CSV table of C-alpha atoms in Angstrom, one decimal:
chain,number,residue,atom,x,y,z
P,1,UNK,CA,0.0,0.0,0.0
P,2,UNK,CA,1.3,3.4,-0.9
P,3,UNK,CA,0.9,6.4,1.4
P,4,UNK,CA,0.8,9.2,-1.1
P,5,UNK,CA,2.3,12.5,-0.2
P,6,UNK,CA,0.3,15.7,-0.4
P,7,UNK,CA,2.8,18.3,0.8
P,8,UNK,CA,6.4,18.5,2.0
P,9,UNK,CA,7.9,21.3,4.1
P,10,UNK,CA,11.5,21.7,5.3
P,11,UNK,CA,12.0,22.3,9.0
P,12,UNK,CA,15.0,23.2,11.1
P,13,UNK,CA,17.9,20.8,11.6
P,14,UNK,CA,17.4,18.9,8.3
P,15,UNK,CA,14.0,17.5,9.1
P,16,UNK,CA,10.9,17.3,6.8
P,17,UNK,CA,7.3,17.8,7.7
P,18,UNK,CA,5.3,15.4,5.4
P,19,UNK,CA,1.5,15.6,5.0
P,20,UNK,CA,0.1,12.5,3.4
P,21,UNK,CA,-3.2,12.5,1.4
P,22,UNK,CA,-4.9,10.8,4.4
P,23,UNK,CA,-4.2,14.0,6.4
P,24,UNK,CA,-1.7,12.3,8.6
P,25,UNK,CA,1.6,14.1,9.3
P,26,UNK,CA,5.1,12.8,10.1
P,27,UNK,CA,8.5,14.3,10.7
P,28,UNK,CA,11.4,12.7,8.9
P,29,UNK,CA,15.1,13.4,9.8
P,30,UNK,CA,17.5,13.1,6.9
P,31,UNK,CA,20.6,13.3,9.0
P,32,UNK,CA,20.9,9.5,9.5
P,33,UNK,CA,20.9,9.0,5.7
P,34,UNK,CA,23.9,11.3,5.4
P,35,UNK,CA,25.9,8.8,7.5
P,36,UNK,CA,24.7,5.7,5.4
P,37,UNK,CA,24.7,7.2,1.9
P,38,UNK,CA,27.2,9.6,0.5
P,39,UNK,CA,24.8,11.3,-1.9
P,40,UNK,CA,22.6,12.6,1.0
P,41,UNK,CA,25.6,14.6,2.3
P,42,UNK,CA,25.0,17.0,-0.5
P,43,UNK,CA,21.8,18.1,1.2
P,44,UNK,CA,23.9,19.6,4.0
P,45,UNK,CA,27.0,20.6,2.0
P,46,UNK,CA,25.3,22.4,-0.9
P,47,UNK,CA,23.8,25.6,0.4
P,48,UNK,CA,20.1,25.9,-0.4
P,49,UNK,CA,19.7,22.4,-1.8
P,50,UNK,CA,17.8,20.9,1.1
P,51,UNK,CA,15.1,23.6,0.8
P,52,UNK,CA,14.5,22.7,-2.9
P,53,UNK,CA,12.7,19.5,-2.0
P,54,UNK,CA,9.5,18.8,-4.0
P,55,UNK,CA,6.8,16.2,-4.1
P,56,UNK,CA,7.1,14.0,-7.2
P,57,UNK,CA,4.3,13.7,-9.7
P,58,UNK,CA,1.6,11.4,-8.2
P,59,UNK,CA,2.8,11.8,-4.6
P,60,UNK,CA,4.8,8.6,-4.6
P,61,UNK,CA,8.0,10.2,-3.4
P,62,UNK,CA,10.0,13.4,-3.0
P,63,UNK,CA,13.1,14.6,-4.7
P,64,UNK,CA,15.8,17.3,-4.6
P,65,UNK,CA,17.3,16.7,-8.0
P,66,UNK,CA,17.8,13.8,-10.4
P,67,UNK,CA,20.1,12.0,-8.0
P,68,UNK,CA,18.6,12.5,-4.6
P,69,UNK,CA,15.1,11.2,-3.8
P,70,UNK,CA,13.0,9.2,-1.3
P,71,UNK,CA,9.9,7.1,-1.7
P,72,UNK,CA,6.6,7.7,0.1
P,73,UNK,CA,7.0,4.4,1.8
P,74,UNK,CA,10.4,5.3,3.3
P,75,UNK,CA,8.9,8.5,4.6
P,76,UNK,CA,5.9,6.8,6.0
P,77,UNK,CA,7.7,3.8,7.6
P,78,UNK,CA,10.6,5.8,9.1
P,79,UNK,CA,9.0,9.1,9.8
P,80,UNK,CA,7.9,10.0,13.3
P,81,UNK,CA,4.2,10.5,14.0
P,82,UNK,CA,3.0,13.9,15.2
């Protein structure tokens, strides 16, 4: 089952506020990803890149550029409930 994303907003300290189409919201911290996957370090190193996040067409994920993205399931399963 997919939990489609309605909106995404950046927060302080490299966290994301995700609102799903169901109305549920979660906070997702990207910092652990920067330790596991080199590509995510760019979100911290490249000034302004983190803030450029957008919801992909259809709401099945989010992306910053062609190389950095996350699926709706990752955000749902590993985000913190509000």
